[in-house]
mmCIF file of C-alpha atoms and ligand atoms in Angstrom:
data_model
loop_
_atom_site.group_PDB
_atom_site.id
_atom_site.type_symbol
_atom_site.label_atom_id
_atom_site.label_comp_id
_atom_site.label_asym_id
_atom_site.label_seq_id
_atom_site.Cartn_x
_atom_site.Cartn_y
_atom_site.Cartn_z
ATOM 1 C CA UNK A 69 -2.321 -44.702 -5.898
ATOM 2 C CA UNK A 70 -1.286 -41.796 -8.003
ATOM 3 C CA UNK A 71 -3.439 -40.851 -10.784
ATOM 4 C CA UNK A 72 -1.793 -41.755 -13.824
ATOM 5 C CA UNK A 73 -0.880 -39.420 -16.767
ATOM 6 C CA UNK A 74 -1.985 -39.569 -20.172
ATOM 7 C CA UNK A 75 -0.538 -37.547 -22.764
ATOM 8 C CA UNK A 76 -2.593 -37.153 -26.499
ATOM 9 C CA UNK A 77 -2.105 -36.029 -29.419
ATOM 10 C CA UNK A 78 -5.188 -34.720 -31.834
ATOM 11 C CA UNK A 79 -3.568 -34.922 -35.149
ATOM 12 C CA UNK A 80 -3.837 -31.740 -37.748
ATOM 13 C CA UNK A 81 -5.570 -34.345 -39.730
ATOM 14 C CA UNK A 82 -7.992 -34.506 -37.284
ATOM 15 C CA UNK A 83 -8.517 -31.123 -35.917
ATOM 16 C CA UNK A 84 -8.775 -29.614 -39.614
ATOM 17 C CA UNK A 85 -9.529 -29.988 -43.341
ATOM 18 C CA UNK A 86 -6.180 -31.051 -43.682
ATOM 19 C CA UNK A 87 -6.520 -33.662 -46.694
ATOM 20 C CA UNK A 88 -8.131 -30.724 -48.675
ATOM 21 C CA UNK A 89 -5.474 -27.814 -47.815
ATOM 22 C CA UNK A 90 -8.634 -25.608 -46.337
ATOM 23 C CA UNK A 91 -7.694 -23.378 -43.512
ATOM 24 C CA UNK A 92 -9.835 -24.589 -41.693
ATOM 25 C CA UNK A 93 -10.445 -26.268 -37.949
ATOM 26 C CA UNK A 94 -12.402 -29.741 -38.442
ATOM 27 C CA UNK A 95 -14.799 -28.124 -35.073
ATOM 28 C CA UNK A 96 -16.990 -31.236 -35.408
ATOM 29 C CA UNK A 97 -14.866 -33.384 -34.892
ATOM 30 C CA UNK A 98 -13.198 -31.348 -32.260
ATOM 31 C CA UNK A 99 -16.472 -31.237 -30.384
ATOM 32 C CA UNK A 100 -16.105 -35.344 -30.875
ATOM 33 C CA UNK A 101 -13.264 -35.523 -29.081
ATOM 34 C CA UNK A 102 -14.301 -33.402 -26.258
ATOM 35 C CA UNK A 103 -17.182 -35.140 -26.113
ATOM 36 C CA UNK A 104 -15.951 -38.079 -25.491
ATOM 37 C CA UNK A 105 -13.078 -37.196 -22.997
ATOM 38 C CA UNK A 106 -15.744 -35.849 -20.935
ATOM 39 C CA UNK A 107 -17.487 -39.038 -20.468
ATOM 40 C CA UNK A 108 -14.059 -40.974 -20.030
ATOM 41 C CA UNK A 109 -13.290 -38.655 -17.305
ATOM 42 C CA UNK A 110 -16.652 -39.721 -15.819
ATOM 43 C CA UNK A 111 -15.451 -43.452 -16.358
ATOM 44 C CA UNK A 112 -12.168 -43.576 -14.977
ATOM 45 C CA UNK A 113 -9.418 -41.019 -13.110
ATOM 46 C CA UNK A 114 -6.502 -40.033 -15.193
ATOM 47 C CA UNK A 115 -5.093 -36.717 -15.867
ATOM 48 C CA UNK A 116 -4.601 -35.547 -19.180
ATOM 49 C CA UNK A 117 -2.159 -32.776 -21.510
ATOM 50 C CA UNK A 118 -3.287 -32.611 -24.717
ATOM 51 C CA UNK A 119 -1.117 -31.854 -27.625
ATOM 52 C CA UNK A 120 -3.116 -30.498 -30.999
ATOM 53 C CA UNK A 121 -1.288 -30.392 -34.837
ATOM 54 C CA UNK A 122 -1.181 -28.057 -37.266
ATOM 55 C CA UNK A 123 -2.528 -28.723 -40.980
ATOM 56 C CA UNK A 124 -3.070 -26.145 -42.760
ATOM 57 C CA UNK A 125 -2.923 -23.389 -40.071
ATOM 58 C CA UNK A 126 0.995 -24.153 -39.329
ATOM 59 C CA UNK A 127 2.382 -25.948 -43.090
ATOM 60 C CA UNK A 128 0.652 -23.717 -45.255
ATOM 61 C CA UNK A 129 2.472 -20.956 -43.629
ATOM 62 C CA UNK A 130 5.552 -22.406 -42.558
ATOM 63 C CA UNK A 131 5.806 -23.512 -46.644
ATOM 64 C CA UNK A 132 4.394 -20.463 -48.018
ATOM 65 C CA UNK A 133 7.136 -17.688 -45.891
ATOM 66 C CA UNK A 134 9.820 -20.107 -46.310
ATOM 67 C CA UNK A 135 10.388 -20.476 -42.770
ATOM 68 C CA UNK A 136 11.528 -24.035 -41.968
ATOM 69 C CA UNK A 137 15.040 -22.975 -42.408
ATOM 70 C CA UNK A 138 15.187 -20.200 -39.825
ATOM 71 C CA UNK A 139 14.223 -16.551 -39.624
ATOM 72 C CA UNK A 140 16.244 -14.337 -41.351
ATOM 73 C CA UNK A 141 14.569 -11.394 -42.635
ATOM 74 C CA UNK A 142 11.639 -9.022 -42.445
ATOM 75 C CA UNK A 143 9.107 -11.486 -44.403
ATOM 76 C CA UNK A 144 10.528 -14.691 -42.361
ATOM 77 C CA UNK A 145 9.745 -12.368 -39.029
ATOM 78 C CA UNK A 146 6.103 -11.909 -40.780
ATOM 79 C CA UNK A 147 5.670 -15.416 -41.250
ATOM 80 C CA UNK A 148 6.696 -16.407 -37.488
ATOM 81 C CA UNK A 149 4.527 -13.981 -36.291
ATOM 82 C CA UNK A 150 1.429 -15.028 -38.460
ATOM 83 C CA UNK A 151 2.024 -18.957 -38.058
ATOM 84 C CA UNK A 152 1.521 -18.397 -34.305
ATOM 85 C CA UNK A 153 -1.506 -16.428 -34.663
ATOM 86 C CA UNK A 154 -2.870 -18.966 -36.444
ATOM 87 C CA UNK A 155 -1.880 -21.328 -34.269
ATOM 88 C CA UNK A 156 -3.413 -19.741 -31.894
ATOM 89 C CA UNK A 157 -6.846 -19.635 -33.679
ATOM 90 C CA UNK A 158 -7.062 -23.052 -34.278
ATOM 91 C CA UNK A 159 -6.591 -23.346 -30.579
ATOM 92 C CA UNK A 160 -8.935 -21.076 -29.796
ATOM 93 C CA UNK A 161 -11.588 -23.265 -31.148
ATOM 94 C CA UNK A 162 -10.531 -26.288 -28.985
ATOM 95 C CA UNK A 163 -10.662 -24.058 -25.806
ATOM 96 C CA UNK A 164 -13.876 -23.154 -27.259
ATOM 97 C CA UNK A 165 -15.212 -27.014 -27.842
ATOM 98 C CA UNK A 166 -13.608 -27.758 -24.525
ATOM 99 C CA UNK A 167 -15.826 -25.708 -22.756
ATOM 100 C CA UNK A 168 -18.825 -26.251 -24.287
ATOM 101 C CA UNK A 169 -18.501 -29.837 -23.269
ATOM 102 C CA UNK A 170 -17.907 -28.817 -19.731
ATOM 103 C CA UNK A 171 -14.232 -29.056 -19.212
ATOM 104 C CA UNK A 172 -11.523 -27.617 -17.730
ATOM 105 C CA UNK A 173 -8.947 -26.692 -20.602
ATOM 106 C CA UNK A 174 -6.017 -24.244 -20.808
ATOM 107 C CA UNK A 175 -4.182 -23.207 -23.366
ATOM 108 C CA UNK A 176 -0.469 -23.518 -22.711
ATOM 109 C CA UNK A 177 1.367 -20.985 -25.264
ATOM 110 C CA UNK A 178 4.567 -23.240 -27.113
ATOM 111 C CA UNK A 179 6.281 -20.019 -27.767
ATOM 112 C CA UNK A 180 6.269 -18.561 -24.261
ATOM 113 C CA UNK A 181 7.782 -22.313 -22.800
ATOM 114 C CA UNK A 182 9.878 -23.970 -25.635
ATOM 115 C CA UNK A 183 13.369 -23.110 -26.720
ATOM 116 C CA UNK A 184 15.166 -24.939 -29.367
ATOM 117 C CA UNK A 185 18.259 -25.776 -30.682
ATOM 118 C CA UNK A 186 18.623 -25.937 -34.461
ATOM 119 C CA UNK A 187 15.185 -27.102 -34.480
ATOM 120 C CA UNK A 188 15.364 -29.776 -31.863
ATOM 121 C CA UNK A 189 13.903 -29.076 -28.164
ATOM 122 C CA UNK A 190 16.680 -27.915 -25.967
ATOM 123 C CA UNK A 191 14.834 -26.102 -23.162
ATOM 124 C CA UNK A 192 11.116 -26.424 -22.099
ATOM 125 C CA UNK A 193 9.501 -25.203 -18.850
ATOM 126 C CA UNK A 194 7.441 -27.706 -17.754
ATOM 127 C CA UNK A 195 6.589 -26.570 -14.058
ATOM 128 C CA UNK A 196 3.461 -24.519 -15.077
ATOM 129 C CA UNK A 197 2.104 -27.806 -16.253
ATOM 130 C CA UNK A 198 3.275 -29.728 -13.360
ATOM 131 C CA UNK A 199 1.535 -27.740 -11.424
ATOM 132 C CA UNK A 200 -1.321 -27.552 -13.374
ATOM 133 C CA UNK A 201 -1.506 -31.416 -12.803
ATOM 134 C CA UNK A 202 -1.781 -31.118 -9.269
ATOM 135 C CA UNK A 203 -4.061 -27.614 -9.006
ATOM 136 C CA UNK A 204 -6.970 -30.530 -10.537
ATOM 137 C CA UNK A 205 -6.744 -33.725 -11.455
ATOM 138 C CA UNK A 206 -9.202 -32.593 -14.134
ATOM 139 C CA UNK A 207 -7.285 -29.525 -16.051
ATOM 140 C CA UNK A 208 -5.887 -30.479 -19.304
ATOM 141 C CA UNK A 209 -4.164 -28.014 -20.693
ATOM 142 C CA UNK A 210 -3.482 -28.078 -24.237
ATOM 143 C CA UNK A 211 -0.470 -27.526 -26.169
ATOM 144 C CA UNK A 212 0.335 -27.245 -29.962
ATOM 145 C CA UNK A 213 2.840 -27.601 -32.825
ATOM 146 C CA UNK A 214 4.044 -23.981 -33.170
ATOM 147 C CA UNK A 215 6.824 -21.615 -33.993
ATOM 148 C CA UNK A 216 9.105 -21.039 -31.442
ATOM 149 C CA UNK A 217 12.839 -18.838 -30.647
ATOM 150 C CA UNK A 218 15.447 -21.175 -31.828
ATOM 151 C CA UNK A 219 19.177 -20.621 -30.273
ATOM 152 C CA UNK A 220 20.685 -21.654 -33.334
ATOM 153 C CA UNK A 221 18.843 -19.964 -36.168
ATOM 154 C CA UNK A 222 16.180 -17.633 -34.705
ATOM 155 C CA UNK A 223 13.108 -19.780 -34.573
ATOM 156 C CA UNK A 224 11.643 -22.859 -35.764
ATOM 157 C CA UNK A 225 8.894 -25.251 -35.772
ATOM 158 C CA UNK A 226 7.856 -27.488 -32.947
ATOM 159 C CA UNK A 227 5.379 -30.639 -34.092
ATOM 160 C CA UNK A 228 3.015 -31.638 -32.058
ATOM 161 C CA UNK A 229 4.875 -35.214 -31.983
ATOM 162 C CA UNK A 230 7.953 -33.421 -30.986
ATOM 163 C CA UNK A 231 6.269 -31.814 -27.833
ATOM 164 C CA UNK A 232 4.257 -35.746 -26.929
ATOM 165 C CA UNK A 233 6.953 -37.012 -27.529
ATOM 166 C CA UNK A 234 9.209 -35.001 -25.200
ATOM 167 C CA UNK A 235 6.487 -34.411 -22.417
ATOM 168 C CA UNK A 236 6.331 -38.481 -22.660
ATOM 169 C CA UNK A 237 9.580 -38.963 -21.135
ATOM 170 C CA UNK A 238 9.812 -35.613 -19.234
ATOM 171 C CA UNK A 239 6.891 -36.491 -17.071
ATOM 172 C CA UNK A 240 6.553 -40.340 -17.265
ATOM 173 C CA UNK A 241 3.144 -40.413 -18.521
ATOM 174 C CA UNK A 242 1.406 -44.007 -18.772
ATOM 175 C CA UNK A 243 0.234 -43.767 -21.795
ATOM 176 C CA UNK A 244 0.597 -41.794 -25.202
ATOM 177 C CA UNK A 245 -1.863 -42.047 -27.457
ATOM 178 C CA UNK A 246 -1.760 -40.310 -30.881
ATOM 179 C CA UNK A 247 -5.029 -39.936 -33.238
ATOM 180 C CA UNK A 248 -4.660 -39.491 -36.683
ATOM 181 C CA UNK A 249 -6.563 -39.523 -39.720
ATOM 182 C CA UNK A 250 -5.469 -43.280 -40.471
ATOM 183 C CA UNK A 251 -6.369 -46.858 -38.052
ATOM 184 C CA UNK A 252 -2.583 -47.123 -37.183
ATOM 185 C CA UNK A 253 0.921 -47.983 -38.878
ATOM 186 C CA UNK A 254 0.581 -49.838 -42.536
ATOM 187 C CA UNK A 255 3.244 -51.829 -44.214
ATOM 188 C CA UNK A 256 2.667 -48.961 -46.965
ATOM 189 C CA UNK A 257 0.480 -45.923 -46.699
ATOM 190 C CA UNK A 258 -2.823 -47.448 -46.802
ATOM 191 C CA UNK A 259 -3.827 -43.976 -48.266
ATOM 192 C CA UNK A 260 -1.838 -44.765 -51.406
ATOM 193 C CA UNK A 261 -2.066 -48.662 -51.184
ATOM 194 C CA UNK A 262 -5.686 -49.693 -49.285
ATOM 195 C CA UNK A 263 -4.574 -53.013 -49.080
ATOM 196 C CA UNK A 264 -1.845 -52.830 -47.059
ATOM 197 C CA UNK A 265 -1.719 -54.571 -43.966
ATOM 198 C CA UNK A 266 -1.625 -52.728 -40.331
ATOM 199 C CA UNK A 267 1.098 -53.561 -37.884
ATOM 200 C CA UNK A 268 -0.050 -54.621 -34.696
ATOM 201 C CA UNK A 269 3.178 -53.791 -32.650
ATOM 202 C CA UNK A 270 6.298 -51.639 -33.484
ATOM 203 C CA UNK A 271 9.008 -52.364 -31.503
ATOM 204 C CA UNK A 272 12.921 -52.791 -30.792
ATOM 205 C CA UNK A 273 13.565 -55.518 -33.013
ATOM 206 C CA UNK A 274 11.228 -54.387 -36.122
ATOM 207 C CA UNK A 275 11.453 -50.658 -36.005
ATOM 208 C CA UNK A 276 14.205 -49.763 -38.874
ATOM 209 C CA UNK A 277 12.761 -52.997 -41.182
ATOM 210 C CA UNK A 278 9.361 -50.953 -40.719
ATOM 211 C CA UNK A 279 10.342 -47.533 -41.235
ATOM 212 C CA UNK A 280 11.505 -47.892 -44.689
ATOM 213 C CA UNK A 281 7.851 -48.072 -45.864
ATOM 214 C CA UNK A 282 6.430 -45.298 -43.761
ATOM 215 C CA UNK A 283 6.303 -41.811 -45.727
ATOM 216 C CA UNK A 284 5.534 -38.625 -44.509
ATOM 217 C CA UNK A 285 1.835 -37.008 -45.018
ATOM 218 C CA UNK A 286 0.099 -36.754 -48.793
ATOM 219 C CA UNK A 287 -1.186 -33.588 -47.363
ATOM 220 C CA UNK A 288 1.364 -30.012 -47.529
ATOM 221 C CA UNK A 289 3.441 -31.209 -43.822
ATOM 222 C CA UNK A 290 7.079 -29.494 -43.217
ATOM 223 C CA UNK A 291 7.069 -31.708 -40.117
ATOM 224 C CA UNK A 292 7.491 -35.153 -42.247
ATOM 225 C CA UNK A 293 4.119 -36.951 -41.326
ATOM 226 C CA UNK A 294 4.053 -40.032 -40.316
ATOM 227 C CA UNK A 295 8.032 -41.440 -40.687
ATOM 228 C CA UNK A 296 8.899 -38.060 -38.367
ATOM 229 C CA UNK A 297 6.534 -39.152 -36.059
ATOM 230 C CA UNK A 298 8.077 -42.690 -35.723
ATOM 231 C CA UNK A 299 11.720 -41.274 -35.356
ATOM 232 C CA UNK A 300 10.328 -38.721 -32.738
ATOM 233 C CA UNK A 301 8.757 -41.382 -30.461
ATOM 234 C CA UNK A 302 11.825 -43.530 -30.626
ATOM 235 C CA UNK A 303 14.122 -41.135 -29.826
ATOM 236 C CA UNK A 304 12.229 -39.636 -26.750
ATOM 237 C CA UNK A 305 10.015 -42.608 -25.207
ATOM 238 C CA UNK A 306 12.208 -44.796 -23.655
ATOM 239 C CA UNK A 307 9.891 -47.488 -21.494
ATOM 240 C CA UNK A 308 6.630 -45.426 -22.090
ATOM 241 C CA UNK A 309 3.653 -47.416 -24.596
ATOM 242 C CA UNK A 310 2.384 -44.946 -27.517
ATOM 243 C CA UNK A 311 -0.871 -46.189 -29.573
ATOM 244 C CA UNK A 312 -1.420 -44.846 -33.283
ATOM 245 C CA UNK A 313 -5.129 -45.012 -33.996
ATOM 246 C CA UNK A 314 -7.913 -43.074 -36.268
ATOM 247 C CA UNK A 315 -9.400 -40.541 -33.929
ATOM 248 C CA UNK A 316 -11.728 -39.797 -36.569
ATOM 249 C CA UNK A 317 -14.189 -42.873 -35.604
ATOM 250 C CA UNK A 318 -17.064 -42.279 -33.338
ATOM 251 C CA UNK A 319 -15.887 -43.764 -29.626
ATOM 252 C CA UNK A 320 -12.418 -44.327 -30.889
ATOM 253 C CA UNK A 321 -11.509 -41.299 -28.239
ATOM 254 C CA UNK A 322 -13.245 -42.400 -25.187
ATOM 255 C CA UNK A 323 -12.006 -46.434 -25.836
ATOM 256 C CA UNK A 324 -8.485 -45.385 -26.363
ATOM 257 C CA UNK A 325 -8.645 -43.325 -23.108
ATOM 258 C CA UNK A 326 -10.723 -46.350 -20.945
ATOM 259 C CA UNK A 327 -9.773 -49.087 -22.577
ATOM 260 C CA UNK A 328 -8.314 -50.156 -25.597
ATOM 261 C CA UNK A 329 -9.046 -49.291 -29.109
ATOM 262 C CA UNK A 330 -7.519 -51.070 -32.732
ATOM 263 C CA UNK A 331 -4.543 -48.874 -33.851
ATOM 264 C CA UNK A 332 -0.825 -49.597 -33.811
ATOM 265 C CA UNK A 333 1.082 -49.930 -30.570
ATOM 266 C CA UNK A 334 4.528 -48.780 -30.077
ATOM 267 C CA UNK A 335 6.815 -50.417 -27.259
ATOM 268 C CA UNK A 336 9.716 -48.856 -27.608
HETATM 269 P P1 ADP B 545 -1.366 -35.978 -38.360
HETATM 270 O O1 ADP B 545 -1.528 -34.711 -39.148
HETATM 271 O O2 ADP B 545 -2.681 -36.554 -37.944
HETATM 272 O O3 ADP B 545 -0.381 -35.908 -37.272
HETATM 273 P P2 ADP B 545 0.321 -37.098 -40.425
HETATM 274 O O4 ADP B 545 -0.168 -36.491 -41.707
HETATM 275 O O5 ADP B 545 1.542 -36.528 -39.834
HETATM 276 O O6 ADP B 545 -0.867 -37.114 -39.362
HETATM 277 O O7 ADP B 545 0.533 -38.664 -40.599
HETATM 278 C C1 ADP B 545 -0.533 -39.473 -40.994
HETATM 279 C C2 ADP B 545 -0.400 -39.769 -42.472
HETATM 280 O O8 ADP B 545 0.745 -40.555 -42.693
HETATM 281 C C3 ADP B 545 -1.572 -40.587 -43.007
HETATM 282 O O9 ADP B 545 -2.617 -39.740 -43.468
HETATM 283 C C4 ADP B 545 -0.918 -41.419 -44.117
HETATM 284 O O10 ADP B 545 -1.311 -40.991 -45.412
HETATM 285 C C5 ADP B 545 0.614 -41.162 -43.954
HETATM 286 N N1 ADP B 545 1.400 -42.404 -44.003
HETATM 287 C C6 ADP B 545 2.516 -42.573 -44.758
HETATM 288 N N2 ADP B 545 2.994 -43.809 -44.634
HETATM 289 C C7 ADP B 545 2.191 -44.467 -43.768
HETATM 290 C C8 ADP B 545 2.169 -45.805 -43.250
HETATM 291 N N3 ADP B 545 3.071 -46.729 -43.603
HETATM 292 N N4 ADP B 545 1.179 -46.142 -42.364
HETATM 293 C C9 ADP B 545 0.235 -45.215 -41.991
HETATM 294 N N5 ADP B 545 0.202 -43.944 -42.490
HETATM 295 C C10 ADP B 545 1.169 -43.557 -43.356
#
């Protein structure tokens, strides 16, 4: 049997101090999560790709050089330049993290693989990941939102969601899990409203009632938060199961990855 593919996303509210705006990676909680994929790998076969957000290291920047619109001039060609490097720093840590938990990550650079088109994916090499796959069953290599060339206006940002999303359907993983900073999808954002009510399933048949009451992020996000992430996975997953869950609890990782853990699941 063919070891099946599992595709997740650590959330920029995860991986940094998001919430508070500090440019900084949340390495604790990094460490966490490799933690805890190391001793799921030691519980069950599966290959992973793992897909890392931004926070502060991409929005900040994206916001603060005015870049979400395309790059134009000198300072938008600055900004481009530094959003990737700090991209790539934040990365850095989780290759870092990765390693000191004894695994075998690699970096896969967004900029060198993606093109878009008016800031939607129109060309993506996937074969160094592909083969990747089947070098190991035990690489992961990690991806991350990122600025990339853009056909259409120069260069833009990719989410992380936009890259699960399309790697989802791309390469027919089994599952797609996405941790964020919250226990799933809310009839309102439980940030704002703590007694709102998670939804258990999002599917066909209740997906545009729900999406009027999901907003995008409280924290600075040019990629829309959580309603983006919602349209993303609809309009990419076609057959493949997603699950929304808090990756910020202690053995929420490794039960997502071996089991099952409480979080929102999305059948679309
Ligand atoms: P990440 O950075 O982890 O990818 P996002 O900031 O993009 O996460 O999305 C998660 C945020 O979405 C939560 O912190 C929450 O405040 C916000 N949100 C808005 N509406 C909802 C909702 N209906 N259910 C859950 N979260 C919501």
């Amino acid at each position: 049997m063919p070891v099946p593919l599992y595709i997740m996303k650590v959330g920029g509210s995860v991986c940094t101090k998001k919430a508070e705006n500090k440019f900084e990676a949340n390495r604790e909680l990094i460490a966490k999560v490799a933690s805890e994929i190391k001793r799921a790998q030691a519980n069950k076969e599966f290959q992973l790709i793992l897909v890392h957000g931004a926070g502060p290291f991409g929005h900040t920047n994206v916001k603060n050089y005015g870049i979400n619109d395309g790059i134009k001039t000198e300072q938008h060609v600055e900004g481009f330049i530094k959003t990737h490097l700090a991209m790539q720093e934040l990365n850095s840590v989780f290759l870092q993290e990765f390693e000191n938990a004894g695994l075998k990550a690699i970096a896969i650079d967004p900029t060198a693989c993606i093109v878009q088109n008016n800031k939607k994916i129109s060309k993506f090499e996937t074969l160094p990941l592909e083969l990747l796959l089947k070098m190991n069953s035990k690489i992961i290599s990690i991806m991350y939102g990122d600025m990339v060339v853009d056909l259409k206006i120069g260069g833009s940002v990719v989410s992380g969601d936009a890259i699960i999303s399309y790697l989802a359907h791309r390469l027919k993983a089994s599952k797609i899990l996405l941790g964020t900073d919250v226990a799933g999808v809310f009839e309102a954002d439980p940030k704002k409203f703590p007694n709102a009510k998670r939804i258990e399933i999002i599917d066909k048949k209740n997906f545009n009632q729900i999406i009027k009451n999901v907003t995008g992020s409280n924290a600075i996000d040019v990629t829309g938060g959580m309603k983006e992430k919602l349209l993303k996975l609809r309009q990419q997953l076609s057959g493949c199961n997603a699950l929304i869950f808090d990756m910020r609890i202690a053995e929420n990782t490794i039960k997502a990855l071996v089991g099952s853990v409480e979080g929102t699941k999305i059948l679309l």
